[in-house]
Coordinates of C-alpha atoms and ligand atoms in Angstrom, one line a residue:
M2 CA 21.9 16.7 13.3
P3 CA 24.6 14.3 14.4
A4 CA 22.6 13.0 17.4
L5 CA 19.9 11.7 15.1
D6 CA 22.6 10.3 12.8
Q7 CA 24.0 8.3 15.7
A8 CA 20.7 7.2 17.0
L9 CA 19.7 5.9 13.6
R10 CA 23.0 4.1 13.2
A11 CA 22.4 2.3 16.6
A12 CA 18.8 1.5 15.5
L13 CA 20.0 -0.1 12.3
D14 CA 22.8 -2.0 14.0
A15 CA 20.3 -3.4 16.5
R16 CA 18.1 -4.6 13.7
E17 CA 20.7 -6.4 11.6
N18 CA 19.6 -9.9 12.6
L19 CA 15.9 -9.1 12.6
L20 CA 16.0 -7.7 9.1
S21 CA 17.7 -10.7 7.6
E22 CA 15.1 -12.9 9.4
L23 CA 12.3 -10.8 8.0
H24 CA 13.6 -10.8 4.5
T25 CA 13.9 -14.6 4.6
Q26 CA 10.3 -14.9 5.7
G27 CA 9.0 -12.7 2.9
T28 CA 8.7 -9.4 4.8
D29 CA 9.9 -6.1 3.5
C30 CA 7.6 -3.8 5.6
Y31 CA 9.1 -3.0 9.0
R32 CA 10.0 -0.1 11.3
L33 CA 13.6 1.1 10.9
F34 CA 13.6 3.7 13.6
H35 CA 11.2 3.9 16.5
G36 CA 12.0 7.4 17.8
T37 CA 10.2 7.4 21.2
Q38 CA 12.3 4.5 22.3
E39 CA 15.5 5.1 20.2
G40 CA 16.5 8.7 20.8
S41 CA 14.2 11.0 18.9
P42 CA 10.7 11.2 20.3
G43 CA 8.0 11.8 17.7
L44 CA 9.9 10.5 14.7
T45 CA 9.3 7.2 13.0
V46 CA 10.9 5.7 9.9
D47 CA 9.3 2.7 8.2
R48 CA 10.1 0.7 5.2
Y49 CA 7.1 -0.3 3.1
G50 CA 8.5 -2.4 0.3
P51 CA 10.1 0.0 -2.2
Q52 CA 9.1 3.0 -0.1
L53 CA 10.7 4.8 2.8
L54 CA 8.1 6.5 5.0
V55 CA 9.3 9.1 7.4
Q56 CA 6.8 10.6 9.8
S57 CA 7.2 13.3 12.4
F58 CA 4.5 13.7 15.1
H59 CA 6.0 16.4 17.4
E60 CA 7.8 18.9 15.1
P61 CA 8.8 18.9 11.5
L62 CA 12.1 17.4 10.6
E63 CA 14.7 19.7 9.0
H64 CA 15.3 19.1 5.4
D65 CA 19.0 18.4 5.8
A66 CA 18.3 15.9 8.5
L67 CA 15.7 14.2 6.4
L68 CA 18.1 13.9 3.5
A69 CA 21.0 12.6 5.7
L70 CA 18.7 10.0 7.3
T71 CA 17.5 8.8 3.9
K72 CA 21.1 8.6 2.6
Q73 CA 22.2 6.5 5.6
I74 CA 19.3 4.1 5.2
R75 CA 19.7 3.7 1.5
E76 CA 23.4 2.9 1.9
R77 CA 22.8 0.5 4.8
L78 CA 20.1 -1.5 3.1
G79 CA 21.7 -1.1 -0.4
L80 CA 18.3 -0.1 -1.8
P81 CA 17.2 3.1 -3.7
L82 CA 14.1 3.4 -1.4
L83 CA 11.6 6.0 -2.5
L84 CA 11.2 8.7 0.1
V85 CA 7.8 10.0 1.4
Y86 CA 7.8 12.4 4.3
N87 CA 4.6 13.0 6.2
D88 CA 4.8 15.7 8.9
R89 CA 1.9 15.0 11.3
S90 CA 2.9 17.5 14.0
N91 CA 0.0 19.8 13.2
S92 CA -3.0 19.6 15.5
H93 CA -5.1 16.4 15.0
S94 CA -2.0 14.9 13.4
R95 CA -3.2 15.9 9.9
I96 CA -0.6 15.3 7.3
D97 CA 1.1 18.5 6.3
R98 CA 1.4 18.5 2.6
N99 CA 3.5 21.6 2.5
P100 CA 5.9 21.0 -0.4
E101 CA 8.6 23.2 1.3
L102 CA 9.2 20.4 3.8
H103 CA 9.8 17.8 1.1
Q104 CA 8.5 17.3 -2.4
A105 CA 8.2 13.5 -2.9
E106 CA 9.0 12.3 -6.4
A107 CA 6.1 11.1 -8.4
A108 CA 7.3 7.5 -8.3
A109 CA 7.2 7.5 -4.5
L110 CA 3.5 8.5 -4.5
E111 CA 2.4 5.8 -7.0
D112 CA 0.5 2.7 -5.9
L113 CA 3.2 0.4 -4.7
I114 CA 3.3 -3.1 -3.2
G115 CA 5.0 -4.2 0.0
Q116 CA 5.3 -7.7 1.5
E117 CA 4.7 -9.3 4.9
W118 CA 4.7 -13.0 5.7
G119 CA 5.0 -13.6 2.0
L120 CA 1.7 -11.7 1.2
N121 CA 1.3 -8.6 -0.9
Y122 CA -0.1 -5.4 0.5
R123 CA -1.1 -2.1 -1.1
V124 CA 1.3 0.7 -0.2
R125 CA 0.3 4.3 -0.8
G126 CA 2.3 7.1 0.7
R127 CA -0.6 9.6 0.5
H128 CA -4.2 8.7 0.6
A129 CA -7.5 10.0 2.1
G130 CA -6.6 8.8 5.6
Q131 CA -3.8 9.7 7.9
D132 CA -2.2 6.3 8.8
P133 CA -0.2 4.0 6.5
L134 CA -2.4 1.2 5.1
L135 CA -0.7 -1.5 7.2
F136 CA 0.0 -1.1 10.9
L137 CA 3.4 -2.7 11.3
D138 CA 3.3 -3.4 15.1
L139 CA 0.6 -5.9 14.5
R140 CA 2.8 -8.1 12.3
N141 CA 3.4 -10.8 14.9
A142 CA -0.3 -11.0 15.6
R143 CA -1.0 -11.4 11.8
G144 CA 1.7 -14.1 11.7
W145 CA 0.0 -15.9 14.6
V146 CA -3.3 -15.8 12.7
K147 CA -1.7 -17.2 9.6
A148 CA -0.2 -20.1 11.6
N149 CA -3.4 -20.9 13.5
A150 CA -6.4 -20.3 11.2
A151 CA -6.4 -23.6 9.3
G152 CA -10.0 -25.0 9.0
K153 CA -11.5 -22.2 11.1
T154 CA -14.2 -19.7 10.5
V155 CA -12.6 -16.3 11.2
L156 CA -14.2 -12.9 12.1
N157 CA -11.9 -9.9 11.6
L158 CA -13.4 -7.0 13.6
F159 CA -12.3 -3.3 12.9
A160 CA -10.7 -4.9 9.9
Y161 CA -9.2 -1.7 8.4
T162 CA -7.4 -2.9 5.3
C163 CA -8.0 -6.5 6.1
G164 CA -4.4 -7.7 6.8
V165 CA -5.7 -10.1 9.5
G166 CA -8.3 -11.5 7.2
L167 CA -5.7 -11.9 4.5
C168 CA -3.5 -13.9 6.9
A169 CA -6.4 -16.1 7.9
A170 CA -7.1 -16.8 4.2
A171 CA -3.4 -17.6 3.6
G172 CA -3.5 -19.8 6.7
D173 CA -6.3 -22.0 5.1
A174 CA -9.2 -20.7 7.1
R175 CA -12.5 -22.2 6.1
E176 CA -14.3 -18.8 5.9
V177 CA -13.1 -15.2 6.5
V178 CA -15.3 -12.3 7.3
N179 CA -13.9 -8.8 7.5
L180 CA -16.0 -6.1 9.2
D181 CA -15.5 -2.4 9.3
F182 CA -17.7 0.7 8.9
A183 CA -15.4 2.5 6.5
E184 CA -16.0 1.5 2.9
G185 CA -12.7 3.2 1.9
N186 CA -10.7 0.9 4.2
L187 CA -12.6 -2.2 3.0
A188 CA -11.9 -1.1 -0.6
V189 CA -8.2 -1.3 0.2
G190 CA -8.9 -4.7 1.8
R191 CA -10.4 -5.8 -1.6
E192 CA -7.3 -4.5 -3.3
N193 CA -5.1 -6.5 -1.0
A194 CA -7.2 -9.6 -1.7
A195 CA -6.7 -8.9 -5.5
L196 CA -3.0 -8.6 -5.0
N197 CA -3.0 -12.2 -3.6
S198 CA -5.3 -13.7 -6.2
T199 CA -4.5 -17.3 -5.4
L200 CA -6.1 -17.1 -1.9
P201 CA -9.6 -18.2 -1.3
T202 CA -12.2 -15.3 -1.4
M203 CA -13.0 -13.4 1.7
Q204 CA -16.2 -11.7 2.8
F205 CA -16.5 -8.0 3.5
I206 CA -19.2 -6.5 5.7
Q207 CA -19.5 -2.7 5.9
S208 CA -21.2 -2.1 9.2
D209 CA -20.8 -0.3 12.5
Y210 CA -19.2 -2.7 15.0
F211 CA -21.9 -2.5 17.7
P212 CA -25.1 -3.6 15.7
A213 CA -23.1 -6.2 13.8
I214 CA -21.4 -7.9 16.8
R215 CA -24.6 -7.7 18.8
Q216 CA -26.5 -9.5 16.1
F217 CA -23.8 -12.2 15.8
A218 CA -23.9 -12.5 19.6
D219 CA -27.8 -12.6 19.6
L220 CA -28.0 -9.6 21.8
P221 CA -30.6 -6.8 21.4
I222 CA -29.6 -3.5 19.7
S223 CA -30.6 -0.6 21.8
S224 CA -30.6 3.0 20.9
R225 CA -29.4 5.7 23.3
R226 CA -32.3 7.5 25.0
G227 CA -34.8 6.2 22.5
Q228 CA -33.1 8.0 19.5
K229 CA -33.8 6.6 16.1
L230 CA -30.8 4.5 14.8
P231 CA -29.4 4.7 11.3
S232 CA -30.0 1.7 9.2
Y233 CA -27.5 -1.2 9.5
P234 CA -27.1 -4.5 7.7
R235 CA -29.1 -7.4 9.1
L236 CA -27.0 -10.4 10.1
Q237 CA -28.0 -13.8 11.6
P238 CA -26.8 -14.8 15.1
R239 CA -23.7 -17.1 14.7
Q240 CA -20.4 -17.9 16.3
F241 CA -16.9 -18.0 14.8
D242 CA -13.9 -20.3 15.7
L243 CA -11.5 -17.4 15.7
V244 CA -12.4 -13.8 16.4
F245 CA -9.9 -11.0 16.1
L246 CA -10.7 -7.7 18.0
D247 CA -8.3 -4.9 17.3
P248 CA -10.2 -1.6 17.9
P249 CA -9.0 2.0 17.6
A250 CA -8.3 3.8 20.9
W251 CA -11.5 5.9 20.7
A252 CA -14.3 6.3 18.2
K253 CA -17.9 7.4 18.5
S254 CA -20.8 6.5 16.3
A255 CA -24.6 6.6 16.6
F256 CA -24.5 3.0 18.0
G257 CA -21.9 3.4 20.8
T258 CA -18.5 4.6 21.8
V259 CA -15.3 2.7 21.4
D260 CA -13.2 3.6 24.4
L261 CA -10.3 1.4 25.2
L262 CA -9.5 3.3 28.4
R263 CA -12.8 3.5 30.1
D264 CA -15.0 0.8 28.6
Y265 CA -13.3 -2.2 27.0
Q266 CA -16.1 -4.5 28.3
S267 CA -18.7 -3.1 25.9
L268 CA -16.5 -4.2 23.0
L269 CA -15.3 -7.5 24.6
K270 CA -18.6 -8.9 25.8
P271 CA -20.4 -9.3 22.5
A272 CA -17.1 -10.5 20.8
V273 CA -16.7 -13.2 23.4
L274 CA -20.3 -14.3 22.8
A275 CA -19.7 -14.4 19.1
T276 CA -16.7 -16.8 19.7
A277 CA -17.5 -20.5 19.5
E278 CA -17.5 -22.5 22.8
D279 CA -14.1 -24.0 22.2
G280 CA -12.9 -21.1 20.0
T281 CA -10.3 -18.4 20.3
L282 CA -10.5 -14.7 20.7
V283 CA -7.5 -12.5 20.0
C284 CA -8.0 -9.0 21.4
S285 CA -5.8 -6.0 21.6
N286 CA -5.4 -2.6 23.3
N287 CA -3.1 -0.1 21.8
L288 CA -3.3 2.6 24.5
A289 CA 0.1 3.1 26.1
K290 CA -1.4 4.3 29.4
V291 CA -3.4 1.1 29.8
D292 CA -1.3 -1.3 31.9
I293 CA -1.1 -4.9 30.6
D294 CA -1.7 -6.5 34.0
D295 CA -4.8 -4.3 34.8
W296 CA -6.2 -4.9 31.3
R297 CA -5.6 -8.6 31.4
T298 CA -7.4 -8.8 34.7
Q299 CA -10.3 -6.8 33.3
V300 CA -10.5 -9.0 30.2
L301 CA -10.5 -12.3 32.2
R302 CA -13.0 -11.0 34.7
C303 CA -15.4 -9.9 31.9
A304 CA -15.3 -13.3 30.3
E305 CA -15.8 -15.1 33.6
K306 CA -18.8 -12.8 34.4
I307 CA -20.6 -13.7 31.2
G308 CA -20.1 -17.4 31.9
R309 CA -17.3 -17.9 29.4
P310 CA -14.2 -18.4 31.5
V311 CA -10.8 -18.4 29.7
R312 CA -9.0 -21.7 29.6
D313 CA -5.7 -20.3 28.5
C314 CA -4.4 -16.7 28.1
Q315 CA -1.3 -15.9 26.1
M316 CA 0.3 -12.5 25.6
L317 CA 1.7 -11.6 22.2
A318 CA 4.3 -8.7 21.9
P319 CA 5.3 -6.7 18.8
A320 CA 8.6 -7.7 17.2
A321 CA 12.0 -6.1 17.9
D322 CA 11.5 -3.4 15.4
F323 CA 9.2 -1.9 18.0
P324 CA 11.6 -1.9 21.0
S325 CA 10.3 -0.9 24.4
L326 CA 12.8 -0.1 27.1
D327 CA 10.4 -0.8 29.9
S328 CA 9.0 -4.0 28.2
K329 CA 5.6 -2.3 28.1
P330 CA 4.8 -1.8 24.4
P331 CA 1.7 0.3 23.8
L332 CA 0.2 -2.5 21.7
K333 CA -0.9 -5.3 23.9
T334 CA -2.4 -8.5 22.4
L335 CA -4.0 -11.4 24.3
I336 CA -4.9 -14.8 22.8
L337 CA -7.8 -16.1 24.8
R338 CA -8.8 -19.8 24.4
F339 CA -12.2 -20.9 25.7
Ligands
SAM416 C1 -6.9 1.2 14.2 S1 -7.8 0.6 12.9 C2 -7.8 -1.1 13.3 C3 -6.6 -1.8 12.8 C4 -6.9 -3.1 12.2 N1 -7.5 -4.1 13.1 C5 -5.7 -3.8 11.5 O1 -5.6 -5.0 11.4 O2 -4.9 -3.0 10.9 C6 -9.4 1.1 13.2 C7 -10.5 0.7 12.3 O3 -11.7 0.7 13.0 C8 -12.7 1.2 12.2 N2 -13.8 1.6 13.1 C9 -13.7 2.6 14.0 N3 -14.9 2.6 14.7 C10 -15.7 1.7 14.2 C11 -17.0 1.2 14.4 N4 -17.8 1.8 15.4 N5 -17.5 0.2 13.7 C12 -16.8 -0.4 12.7 N6 -15.5 0.0 12.4 C13 -15.0 1.0 13.1 C14 -12.1 2.2 11.3 O4 -12.8 2.4 10.1 C15 -10.7 1.6 11.1 O5 -10.6 0.9 9.9

């Protein structure tokens, strides 16, 4: 597929400076090809340390094209990267483990280690979940946390594998609390902590977002239509100096619905109230169809309405390995200072 060959060559050319910058800062996890914006919609190619992760979201990649792409990258980077190919073009983007598409060598599927901002992260080509264990477009936000967490108490919401918490700990935070309802994700967070054993210890809370954040914010926990709620960990009301809110696009639980399109306020309001008076809230919205200007207006209005007007609002964009032709990257991050 010469068109893909050419598109990949252009993508690698465009990243030359970025890659040497990333290598210098201790990062070997990054996107090498962002298909939607670089000429092959639905195809992504990422480096995770020693691993090359190719993912297709619209249609499977032909075997020859996969091998040609791998060869070109190995030659350009001068590294024998271990190939894992995950076809996610089936419905619900489940990973197709069909060995006819590509049979990864055993070494590629072992537990590996990648680096970002000088920190170690667990890399696993195949695991119980669908997504890689580190979301690469959030790298700049993690870097911001590392540079701005010193002396602070930090609450990492929807923590997933706790990359944000790890950066806070590496940035000399006074206390780091990671919160997620999925024990499997927090378990990888614990592995990540163990891979960086010189860092101060972090806390991990396995809980649904809604009861946890509402307790921190000292708000009541209500059930829908009087239904009995599942049990949840009891937490004391408190505020944090730095709160990081990076939710999924949509998720439903017995306690409420995460819906970044229709109802960001339900997530934001308690998170603002759990942020200290002169603290900082970093919040994100990864839905491409949400416009940054509309969302920013909504966020600022919500804070104002609950009596916590934002003193300063800064936008943080993903790095150049996630190019966006219209300057409207799906992942939008706001740093709100109160
Ligand atoms: C897209 S990931 C968030 C990415 C993460 N902030 C990071 O730094 O990589 C979504 C996470 O939200 C968690 N999650 C989804 N709904 C939740 C809820 N209602 N309460 C707590 N965690 C939830 C999932 O378990 C998953 O770890």
